[in-house]
CSV table of C-alpha atoms and ligand atoms in Angstrom, one decimal:
chain,number,residue,atom,x,y,z
A,1,MET,CA,8.4,-14.5,1.4
A,2,VAL,CA,6.9,-11.1,0.7
A,3,THR,CA,3.8,-11.3,-1.4
A,4,GLY,CA,2.9,-8.2,-3.5
A,5,GLY,CA,6.5,-7.1,-3.2
A,6,ALA,CA,6.5,-5.5,-6.7
A,7,GLY,CA,3.8,-3.0,-5.6
A,8,PHE,CA,4.1,0.3,-3.8
A,9,ILE,CA,4.4,-0.6,-0.1
A,10,GLY,CA,5.9,-4.1,-0.7
A,11,SER,CA,8.8,-2.8,-2.8
A,12,ASN,CA,9.5,0.0,-0.3
A,13,PHE,CA,9.4,-2.7,2.4
A,14,ILE,CA,11.9,-5.0,0.7
A,15,ARG,CA,14.3,-2.0,0.1
A,16,TYR,CA,13.8,-1.0,3.7
A,17,VAL,CA,14.7,-4.4,5.1
A,18,PHE,CA,17.9,-4.7,2.9
A,19,GLU,CA,19.0,-1.1,3.6
A,20,ASN,CA,17.9,-0.3,7.1
A,21,THR,CA,17.9,-3.4,9.3
A,22,ASP,CA,20.3,-6.0,10.5
A,23,PHE,CA,18.6,-8.7,8.4
A,24,LYS,CA,21.1,-11.3,7.0
A,25,GLY,CA,18.7,-13.7,5.2
A,26,ARG,CA,17.0,-14.0,1.9
A,27,ILE,CA,13.7,-12.4,0.6
A,28,VAL,CA,11.5,-14.1,-2.0
A,29,ASN,CA,9.2,-11.6,-3.7
A,30,TYR,CA,6.1,-13.5,-4.8
A,31,ASP,CA,4.0,-11.3,-7.1
A,32,LYS,CA,1.5,-11.8,-9.9
A,33,LEU,CA,2.5,-8.5,-11.5
A,34,THR,CA,-1.0,-7.1,-12.1
A,35,TYR,CA,-1.3,-3.7,-13.6
A,36,ALA,CA,-0.1,-2.3,-10.1
A,37,GLY,CA,3.0,-4.5,-9.9
A,38,ASN,CA,6.2,-3.2,-11.4
A,39,ILE,CA,9.3,-5.3,-11.2
A,40,LYS,CA,11.4,-2.1,-12.0
A,41,ASN,CA,10.5,-0.8,-8.6
A,42,LEU,CA,13.3,-3.0,-7.3
A,43,ASP,CA,15.9,-2.6,-10.0
A,44,ASP,CA,18.5,-1.4,-7.4
A,45,ILE,CA,17.8,-4.4,-5.2
A,46,SER,CA,18.0,-6.8,-8.1
A,47,ASP,CA,21.3,-5.3,-9.2
A,48,ARG,CA,22.8,-6.0,-5.8
A,49,TYR,CA,21.1,-9.2,-4.6
A,50,LEU,CA,19.2,-11.0,-7.4
A,51,ASN,CA,19.5,-14.8,-6.9
A,52,SER,CA,21.8,-14.4,-3.9
A,53,ARG,CA,19.6,-12.8,-1.3
A,54,TYR,CA,16.7,-11.5,-3.4
A,55,PHE,CA,14.5,-13.8,-5.5
A,56,PHE,CA,11.5,-13.1,-7.7
A,57,ILE,CA,8.7,-15.5,-8.4
A,58,LYS,CA,5.9,-14.5,-10.7
A,59,GLY,CA,2.9,-16.1,-9.1
A,60,ASP,CA,-0.7,-15.7,-7.9
A,61,ILE,CA,-1.5,-16.1,-4.2
A,62,CYS,CA,-4.6,-17.9,-5.4
A,63,ASP,CA,-2.3,-20.7,-6.8
A,64,TYR,CA,-2.1,-22.9,-3.7
A,65,LYS,CA,0.4,-25.4,-5.3
A,66,LYS,CA,2.8,-22.7,-6.4
A,67,VAL,CA,2.6,-20.9,-3.0
A,68,PHE,CA,3.2,-24.1,-1.1
A,69,SER,CA,6.1,-25.3,-3.3
A,70,THR,CA,7.8,-21.8,-3.0
A,71,LEU,CA,7.5,-22.0,0.8
A,72,GLU,CA,9.1,-25.4,0.8
A,73,GLU,CA,11.8,-24.7,-1.8
A,74,TYR,CA,13.0,-21.6,-0.1
A,75,ASP,CA,12.5,-22.9,3.4
A,76,ILE,CA,10.5,-19.8,4.3
A,77,ASP,CA,10.3,-18.6,7.9
A,78,ALA,CA,7.7,-15.8,7.4
A,79,ILE,CA,5.1,-14.7,5.0
A,80,ILE,CA,4.4,-11.0,4.8
A,81,ASN,CA,1.3,-10.6,2.9
A,82,PHE,CA,1.0,-7.3,1.0
A,83,ALA,CA,-0.6,-8.8,-2.2
A,84,ALA,CA,-4.0,-7.3,-2.8
A,85,GLU,CA,-6.1,-5.3,-5.1
A,86,SER,CA,-5.7,-2.0,-3.3
A,87,HIS,CA,-7.7,0.8,-5.0
A,88,VAL,CA,-11.1,1.7,-3.7
A,89,ASP,CA,-12.4,3.3,-7.0
A,90,ARG,CA,-11.5,0.1,-8.9
A,91,SER,CA,-13.3,-2.0,-6.3
A,92,ILE,CA,-16.4,-0.1,-7.1
A,93,LEU,CA,-16.0,-0.7,-10.8
A,94,LEU,CA,-14.7,-4.3,-10.7
A,95,PRO,CA,-15.2,-6.0,-7.3
A,96,GLU,CA,-14.6,-9.6,-8.5
A,97,ASP,CA,-10.8,-9.3,-8.5
A,98,PHE,CA,-10.9,-7.9,-4.9
A,99,ILE,CA,-12.9,-11.0,-3.8
A,100,LYS,CA,-10.5,-13.3,-5.6
A,101,THR,CA,-7.2,-11.9,-4.5
A,102,ASN,CA,-8.0,-10.3,-1.1
A,103,ILE,CA,-10.3,-13.1,0.2
A,104,ASN,CA,-9.6,-16.3,-1.7
A,105,GLY,CA,-5.9,-15.5,-2.1
A,106,THR,CA,-5.4,-14.9,1.7
A,107,PHE,CA,-7.2,-18.2,2.3
A,108,PHE,CA,-4.8,-20.1,0.1
A,109,LEU,CA,-1.8,-18.4,1.6
A,110,LEU,CA,-3.1,-19.3,5.1
A,111,GLU,CA,-3.7,-22.9,4.1
A,112,ALA,CA,-0.2,-23.2,2.6
A,113,GLY,CA,1.3,-21.5,5.6
A,114,VAL,CA,-0.4,-23.9,8.1
A,115,LYS,CA,0.9,-26.9,6.2
A,116,HIS,CA,4.4,-25.6,5.7
A,117,SER,CA,4.7,-24.4,9.4
A,118,LYS,CA,4.3,-28.0,10.6
A,119,SER,CA,7.9,-28.7,9.6
A,120,LYS,CA,9.3,-25.4,11.0
A,121,LYS,CA,10.4,-24.4,14.5
A,122,HIS,CA,9.4,-20.8,13.9
A,123,PHE,CA,7.0,-19.5,11.3
A,124,ARG,CA,5.1,-16.3,11.2
A,125,PHE,CA,2.3,-15.0,9.0
A,126,HIS,CA,2.1,-11.2,9.0
A,127,HIS,CA,-1.0,-9.8,7.3
A,128,ILE,CA,-1.0,-6.2,6.0
A,129,SER,CA,-4.4,-4.6,6.4
A,130,THR,CA,-6.0,-1.2,6.5
A,131,ASP,CA,-7.8,1.3,8.7
A,132,GLU,CA,-10.7,1.2,6.2
A,133,VAL,CA,-12.0,-2.0,7.9
A,134,TYR,CA,-13.2,0.2,10.8
A,135,GLY,CA,-15.6,2.2,8.6
A,136,SER,CA,-16.0,5.9,8.7
A,137,LEU,CA,-15.8,8.5,11.6
A,138,GLY,CA,-17.8,11.6,12.3
A,139,LYS,CA,-16.0,14.8,13.2
A,140,THR,CA,-14.5,13.3,16.3
A,141,GLY,CA,-13.1,10.0,17.6
A,142,TYR,CA,-10.5,7.5,16.5
A,143,PHE,CA,-10.1,4.0,15.4
A,144,TYR,CA,-8.6,1.7,18.1
A,145,GLU,CA,-7.6,-1.9,17.7
A,146,THR,CA,-10.8,-2.8,19.6
A,147,THR,CA,-13.1,-0.8,17.2
A,148,PRO,CA,-15.7,-3.1,15.7
A,149,TYR,CA,-15.3,-3.7,12.0
A,150,SER,CA,-17.7,-1.8,9.7
A,151,PRO,CA,-16.3,-1.9,6.1
A,152,ARG,CA,-18.3,0.0,3.5
A,153,SER,CA,-16.7,-0.5,0.1
A,154,PRO,CA,-16.0,-3.7,-1.8
A,155,TYR,CA,-12.3,-3.1,-1.1
A,156,SER,CA,-12.6,-2.6,2.7
A,157,ALA,CA,-15.1,-5.5,2.9
A,158,SER,CA,-12.6,-7.8,1.2
A,159,LYS,CA,-9.8,-6.7,3.5
A,160,ALA,CA,-12.0,-7.1,6.6
A,161,SER,CA,-12.9,-10.6,5.4
A,162,SER,CA,-9.2,-11.5,5.0
A,163,ASP,CA,-8.4,-10.1,8.5
A,164,HIS,CA,-11.1,-12.4,10.0
A,165,LEU,CA,-9.6,-15.4,8.2
A,166,VAL,CA,-6.2,-14.6,9.5
A,167,ARG,CA,-7.5,-14.4,13.1
A,168,ALA,CA,-9.5,-17.6,12.6
A,169,TYR,CA,-6.4,-19.5,11.4
A,170,HIS,CA,-4.5,-18.3,14.5
A,171,HIS,CA,-7.2,-19.3,16.9
A,172,THR,CA,-8.3,-22.6,15.2
A,173,TYR,CA,-5.0,-24.0,13.8
A,174,GLY,CA,-2.5,-22.2,16.1
A,175,LEU,CA,-0.8,-20.4,13.2
A,176,ASP,CA,1.5,-17.7,14.5
A,177,ALA,CA,-0.2,-14.8,12.8
A,178,THR,CA,-0.2,-11.0,13.3
A,179,ILE,CA,-2.1,-8.2,11.6
A,180,SER,CA,-1.4,-4.5,11.1
A,181,ASN,CA,-4.1,-2.0,10.2
A,182,CYS,CA,-2.5,1.1,8.6
A,183,SER,CA,-3.7,4.5,7.4
A,184,ASN,CA,-3.1,6.1,4.0
A,185,ASN,CA,0.5,5.7,2.8
A,186,TYR,CA,2.4,8.0,0.4
A,187,GLY,CA,5.9,8.2,-1.0
A,188,PRO,CA,8.0,6.9,-3.9
A,189,TYR,CA,6.8,4.2,-6.3
A,190,GLN,CA,3.1,4.7,-5.6
A,191,PHE,CA,0.9,3.8,-8.6
A,192,PRO,CA,-0.6,7.0,-10.1
A,193,GLU,CA,-4.2,6.1,-9.4
A,194,LYS,CA,-4.1,7.2,-5.8
A,195,LEU,CA,-4.7,10.8,-4.8
A,196,ILE,CA,-1.1,12.0,-4.1
A,197,PRO,CA,0.8,10.6,-7.1
A,198,LEU,CA,-2.1,11.2,-9.4
A,199,THR,CA,-2.3,14.9,-8.3
A,200,ILE,CA,1.5,15.3,-8.7
A,201,ILE,CA,1.6,13.8,-12.2
A,202,ASN,CA,-1.4,15.6,-13.5
A,203,ALA,CA,-0.1,18.9,-12.1
A,204,ILE,CA,3.3,18.4,-13.8
A,205,GLU,CA,1.5,17.7,-17.1
A,206,GLY,CA,-0.8,20.7,-16.8
A,207,LYS,CA,-3.9,18.4,-16.6
A,208,ASP,CA,-7.0,18.9,-14.3
A,209,ILE,CA,-6.6,17.8,-10.7
A,210,SER,CA,-9.8,16.1,-9.6
A,211,VAL,CA,-11.1,16.5,-6.1
A,212,TYR,CA,-14.1,14.3,-5.2
A,213,GLY,CA,-17.2,16.0,-3.7
A,214,ASP,CA,-16.5,19.0,-1.4
A,215,GLY,CA,-12.8,18.0,-0.8
A,216,LYS,CA,-13.4,17.8,2.9
A,217,ASN,CA,-13.0,14.1,3.4
A,218,VAL,CA,-10.3,13.4,5.9
A,219,ARG,CA,-7.5,10.8,5.7
A,220,ASP,CA,-4.6,10.2,8.1
A,221,TRP,CA,-1.3,10.2,6.1
A,222,LEU,CA,1.9,8.2,6.8
A,223,TYR,CA,5.1,8.3,4.8
A,224,VAL,CA,5.7,4.8,3.4
A,225,THR,CA,9.0,4.0,5.1
A,226,ASP,CA,7.4,4.7,8.5
A,227,HIS,CA,4.9,2.0,7.7
A,228,CYS,CA,7.8,-0.4,6.7
A,229,SER,CA,9.6,0.2,10.0
A,230,ALA,CA,6.4,-0.6,12.0
A,231,ILE,CA,5.9,-3.8,10.0
A,232,TRP,CA,9.5,-4.9,10.6
A,233,LEU,CA,9.2,-4.3,14.4
A,234,MET,CA,6.0,-6.3,14.4
A,235,ILE,CA,7.6,-9.2,12.6
A,236,LYS,CA,10.5,-9.3,15.1
A,237,LYS,CA,8.7,-8.4,18.3
A,238,ALA,CA,4.9,-8.8,18.3
A,239,ARG,CA,3.3,-11.6,20.1
A,240,ALA,CA,1.4,-14.2,18.0
A,241,GLY,CA,-2.2,-13.2,17.5
A,242,GLU,CA,-1.6,-9.5,18.1
A,243,THR,CA,-3.0,-6.6,16.0
A,244,TYR,CA,-1.5,-3.1,15.9
A,245,ASN,CA,-2.8,0.1,14.3
A,246,ILE,CA,-0.2,2.1,12.4
A,247,GLY,CA,-0.8,5.7,11.5
A,248,GLY,CA,0.7,9.1,10.8
A,249,GLU,CA,-1.3,11.1,13.4
A,250,CYS,CA,-1.6,13.5,10.5
A,251,GLU,CA,-5.3,14.1,9.6
A,252,MET,CA,-5.8,16.2,6.6
A,253,GLU,CA,-8.7,17.2,4.3
A,254,ASN,CA,-8.1,16.1,0.7
A,255,ILE,CA,-8.3,19.7,-0.6
A,256,LYS,CA,-5.5,20.7,1.8
A,257,ILE,CA,-3.3,17.8,0.5
A,258,VAL,CA,-3.9,18.9,-3.1
A,259,LYS,CA,-3.0,22.5,-2.2
A,260,ALA,CA,0.1,21.4,-0.3
A,261,ILE,CA,1.3,19.5,-3.4
A,262,CYS,CA,0.6,22.6,-5.6
A,263,SER,CA,2.6,24.8,-3.3
A,264,GLU,CA,5.5,22.3,-3.1
A,265,LEU,CA,5.5,22.2,-6.9
A,266,GLU,CA,5.5,26.0,-7.1
A,267,SER,CA,8.8,26.0,-5.1
A,268,LEU,CA,10.5,23.0,-6.7
A,269,TYR,CA,9.3,23.5,-10.3
A,270,PRO,CA,7.6,26.9,-10.6
A,271,SER,CA,4.6,26.9,-12.9
A,272,LYS,CA,6.1,29.8,-14.8
A,273,ASN,CA,8.9,27.5,-16.0
A,274,ASN,CA,6.6,24.6,-16.8
A,275,PRO,CA,5.6,24.7,-20.5
A,276,PHE,CA,2.4,22.8,-19.8
A,277,LEU,CA,1.1,25.4,-17.5
A,278,LYS,CA,1.3,28.5,-19.8
A,279,ASP,CA,0.2,31.4,-17.7
A,280,LYS,CA,-1.6,29.3,-15.1
A,281,LYS,CA,-0.6,28.4,-11.5
A,282,TYR,CA,-0.8,24.7,-10.4
A,283,GLU,CA,-3.7,25.6,-8.1
A,284,ASP,CA,-5.7,26.8,-11.2
A,285,LEU,CA,-5.9,23.1,-12.3
A,286,ILE,CA,-8.0,22.0,-9.3
A,287,ARG,CA,-11.6,20.9,-10.2
A,288,PHE,CA,-14.3,19.6,-7.9
A,289,VAL,CA,-15.8,16.5,-9.5
A,290,LYS,CA,-18.6,14.0,-8.8
A,291,ASP,CA,-18.1,12.3,-5.4
A,292,ARG,CA,-17.0,8.6,-5.1
A,293,PRO,CA,-20.0,6.4,-4.3
A,294,GLY,CA,-20.2,5.6,-0.6
A,295,HIS,CA,-17.2,7.9,0.1
A,296,ASP,CA,-16.0,7.4,3.7
A,297,ARG,CA,-15.9,10.8,5.4
A,298,ARG,CA,-13.1,10.6,7.9
A,299,TYR,CA,-10.5,8.1,9.0
A,300,ALA,CA,-8.3,8.8,12.1
A,301,ILE,CA,-6.2,6.2,13.7
A,302,ASN,CA,-5.0,5.8,17.3
A,303,CYS,CA,-1.6,4.1,17.2
A,304,ASP,CA,-0.6,4.5,20.9
A,305,LYS,CA,-0.4,0.7,21.3
A,306,ILE,CA,2.5,0.1,18.9
A,307,LYS,CA,4.2,3.2,20.2
A,308,LYS,CA,4.0,2.1,23.8
A,309,GLU,CA,4.5,-1.7,23.4
A,310,LEU,CA,7.0,-1.9,20.6
A,311,GLY,CA,8.6,1.6,20.8
A,312,TRP,CA,7.7,2.6,17.2
A,313,LYS,CA,7.4,6.2,16.1
A,314,GLN,CA,7.1,8.0,12.8
A,315,SER,CA,10.2,9.8,11.5
A,316,TYR,CA,8.6,11.9,8.8
A,317,ASP,CA,6.0,14.7,9.3
A,318,PHE,CA,3.8,15.7,6.4
A,319,SER,CA,5.9,18.7,5.3
A,320,ASN,CA,9.2,16.7,4.9
A,321,GLY,CA,7.3,13.6,3.6
A,322,ILE,CA,5.5,15.5,0.8
A,323,LYS,CA,8.6,17.4,-0.2
A,324,GLU,CA,10.5,14.1,-0.6
A,325,THR,CA,7.6,12.6,-2.5
A,326,VAL,CA,7.2,15.5,-5.0
A,327,LYS,CA,10.9,15.6,-5.5
A,328,TRP,CA,10.9,11.8,-6.3
A,329,TYR,CA,8.2,12.1,-8.9
A,330,LEU,CA,10.0,15.2,-10.5
A,331,ASN,CA,13.2,13.2,-10.6
A,332,ASN,CA,11.8,9.9,-11.9
A,333,LYS,CA,10.0,10.8,-15.1
A,334,ASP,CA,11.2,7.6,-16.8
A,335,TRP,CA,9.4,5.6,-14.1
A,336,ILE,CA,6.2,7.5,-14.8
A,337,GLU,CA,6.6,7.0,-18.6
A,338,SER,CA,7.3,3.3,-18.2
A,339,ILE,CA,4.0,3.0,-16.2
A,340,LYS,CA,2.0,5.0,-18.7
A,341,SER,CA,3.2,3.1,-21.7
A,342,GLY,CA,3.3,-0.4,-20.2
A,343,ASP,CA,1.0,-3.3,-19.9
A,344,TYR,CA,-1.2,-1.2,-17.6
A,345,LYS,CA,-3.1,0.3,-20.6
A,346,LYS,CA,-3.8,-3.2,-22.1
A,347,TRP,CA,-4.9,-4.4,-18.7
A,348,ILE,CA,-7.3,-1.5,-18.2
A,349,LYS,CA,-8.7,-2.0,-21.7
A,350,LYS,CA,-9.3,-5.8,-21.2
A,351,ASN,CA,-10.9,-5.4,-17.7
A,352,TYR,CA,-12.8,-2.2,-18.0
A,353,ASN,CA,-14.2,-2.4,-21.5
A,354,ASN,CA,-17.7,-3.5,-20.6
A,355,ARG,CA,-18.2,-1.6,-17.3
B,401,NAD,P1,-0.4,-2.0,-4.8
B,401,NAD,O1,-1.6,-2.0,-5.5
B,401,NAD,O2,0.6,-0.9,-5.1
B,401,NAD,O3,0.4,-3.4,-4.9
B,401,NAD,C1,-0.2,-4.6,-4.8
B,401,NAD,C2,0.8,-5.7,-5.3
B,401,NAD,O4,0.1,-6.9,-5.1
B,401,NAD,C3,1.2,-5.5,-6.8
B,401,NAD,O5,2.5,-5.7,-6.9
B,401,NAD,C4,0.4,-6.7,-7.5
B,401,NAD,O6,1.0,-7.1,-8.6
B,401,NAD,C5,0.3,-7.7,-6.4
B,401,NAD,N1,-0.8,-8.6,-6.5
B,401,NAD,C6,-2.1,-8.3,-6.7
B,401,NAD,N2,-2.9,-9.4,-6.8
B,401,NAD,C7,-2.0,-10.5,-6.6
B,401,NAD,C8,-2.2,-11.9,-6.6
B,401,NAD,N3,-3.4,-12.4,-6.8
B,401,NAD,N4,-1.1,-12.7,-6.3
B,401,NAD,C9,0.1,-12.1,-6.1
B,401,NAD,N5,0.3,-10.8,-6.2
B,401,NAD,C10,-0.7,-10.0,-6.4
B,401,NAD,O7,-0.8,-1.9,-3.2
B,401,NAD,P2,-0.1,-1.1,-2.0
B,401,NAD,O8,-0.7,0.2,-1.9
B,401,NAD,O9,1.3,-1.4,-2.0
B,401,NAD,O10,-0.8,-2.0,-0.8
B,401,NAD,C11,-0.1,-3.1,-0.3
B,401,NAD,C12,-1.0,-3.7,0.9
B,401,NAD,O11,-1.1,-2.7,1.9
B,401,NAD,C13,-2.4,-4.1,0.5
B,401,NAD,O12,-2.7,-5.3,1.2
B,401,NAD,C14,-3.2,-2.9,1.0
B,401,NAD,O13,-4.5,-3.3,1.3
B,401,NAD,C15,-2.5,-2.5,2.2
B,401,NAD,N6,-2.6,-1.1,2.6
B,401,NAD,C16,-2.3,-0.1,1.7
B,401,NAD,C17,-2.4,1.2,2.1
B,401,NAD,C18,-2.1,2.4,1.1
B,401,NAD,O14,-2.3,3.5,1.5
B,401,NAD,N7,-1.6,2.1,-0.1
B,401,NAD,C19,-2.7,1.5,3.4
B,401,NAD,C20,-2.9,0.5,4.3
B,401,NAD,C21,-2.9,-0.8,3.9
B,402,DAU,O1,-6.8,4.2,4.5
B,402,DAU,C1,-5.9,3.3,3.9
B,402,DAU,C2,-6.3,3.1,2.4
B,402,DAU,O2,-5.8,4.3,1.8
B,402,DAU,C3,-5.7,1.8,1.8
B,402,DAU,O3,-6.2,0.7,2.5
B,402,DAU,C4,-6.0,1.8,0.3
B,402,DAU,O4,-5.3,0.7,-0.3
B,402,DAU,C5,-5.5,3.1,-0.3
B,402,DAU,O5,-5.8,3.1,-1.7
B,402,DAU,C6,-6.1,4.3,0.4
B,402,DAU,O6,-7.5,4.4,0.1
B,402,DAU,P1,-8.2,5.8,-0.2
B,402,DAU,O7,-9.4,5.6,-0.9
B,402,DAU,O8,-8.2,6.6,1.0
B,402,DAU,O9,-7.0,6.4,-1.2
B,402,DAU,P2,-7.1,7.3,-2.5
B,402,DAU,O10,-5.7,7.8,-2.7
B,402,DAU,O11,-7.8,6.6,-3.6
B,402,DAU,O12,-8.0,8.6,-2.0
B,402,DAU,C7,-7.7,9.4,-1.0
B,402,DAU,C8,-8.8,10.4,-0.8
B,402,DAU,O13,-8.8,11.3,-1.9
B,402,DAU,C9,-10.2,9.8,-0.7
B,402,DAU,O14,-11.0,10.6,0.1
B,402,DAU,C10,-10.7,10.0,-2.2
B,402,DAU,C11,-10.0,11.3,-2.6
B,402,DAU,N1,-9.7,11.4,-4.1
B,402,DAU,C12,-9.0,10.3,-4.7
B,402,DAU,C13,-8.6,10.4,-6.0
B,402,DAU,C14,-7.9,9.2,-6.6
B,402,DAU,C15,-9.9,12.5,-4.8
B,402,DAU,O15,-10.5,13.5,-4.2
B,402,DAU,N2,-9.5,12.6,-6.1
B,402,DAU,C16,-8.9,11.6,-6.7
B,402,DAU,O16,-8.6,11.7,-7.9
């Protein structure tokens, strides 16, 4: 059972498993379909496997009864928990949903997992987490699996909390649980609230590209299918109770990311041919705006452990990953339009009206 499988990484993961591994079984995608969940992200997989090897259940991970009955009905061997509120800026505006889904939701999944696992010979709970739980770095140093947690936004605090619960359920109840802490992902199907898809779409439409603060905050970027391959290896090979860091070993300042996207667009869709740009270049759209409150300065992950112990490695570097990503958004304007015109707007209106 993949929770949050209609989101960005979850949908890439389901596709990855069907297309790139020797998996012969069934996947149940259990997703609440919040503003960030889009069932169309898996149209190709539905066409091939719906109700034979791929099943979709619209459900909330906070709904213990529904989670448990799904585990039983489909005789689930593993939960891979992607379901979360995932955007830092939203956690600053509307923290409640982050507490509900990321903390309470993980708790209900763990409870259901423990009960269900009693009737199973093998059962694994893999929890998808983030490097943000480790806090913020100065100019040097890295996050290791042993780095103490120091979350600093409502989002990262809620993810840290869920990681602690997962470890507690392993130690206390013997649940076979594993955790991965990954750096910033990018690639196809990412909701256009995050830096890379938002920049690409604004640039294509000739809108301002906002860079927070001085643009020198650093993130470590990983192409999404490289995250998926690491998770798959962990599900198959990691010992119960293990944690692995996953990262791109690709530290970049935000301003460099934004400029790289502009330059990729200049070669794939030159600004002189884009009617929204008139006589501007893509880079002319860049604006430095007010900083994110509590903005973490630098993340950098050390992922030697998963490389050495499980033999994982990245297959994309930033230059080919960003080319693929920009191409995908240029070729999938219908997907962008469906997101812009869909329930997303109603959801934003309902939830953000009074903030
Ligand atoms: P996303 O926001 O694109 O997708 C989240 C999915 O979870 C959506 O399909 C949504 O409908 C679903 N969901 C939300 N609340 C739910 C609930 N209560 N019950 C059931 N489903 C629910 O997120 P993403 O970027 O794909 O991230 C997936 C996971 O990976 C998250 O746990 C996130 O913390 C983690 N992560 C993300 C990144 C990144 O760069 N995006 C990096 C490291 C870790
Ligand atoms: O590090 C892993 C985390 O990466 C994941 O756990 C989160 O789910 C994911 O959202 C991401 O968090 P960030 O806050 O790093 O991602 P975001 O794309 O929002 O921002 C990346 C950087 O770009 C960050 O320093 C803020 C900055 N930024 C972001 C936006 C949306 C801008 O300068 N302008 C923007 O418009």
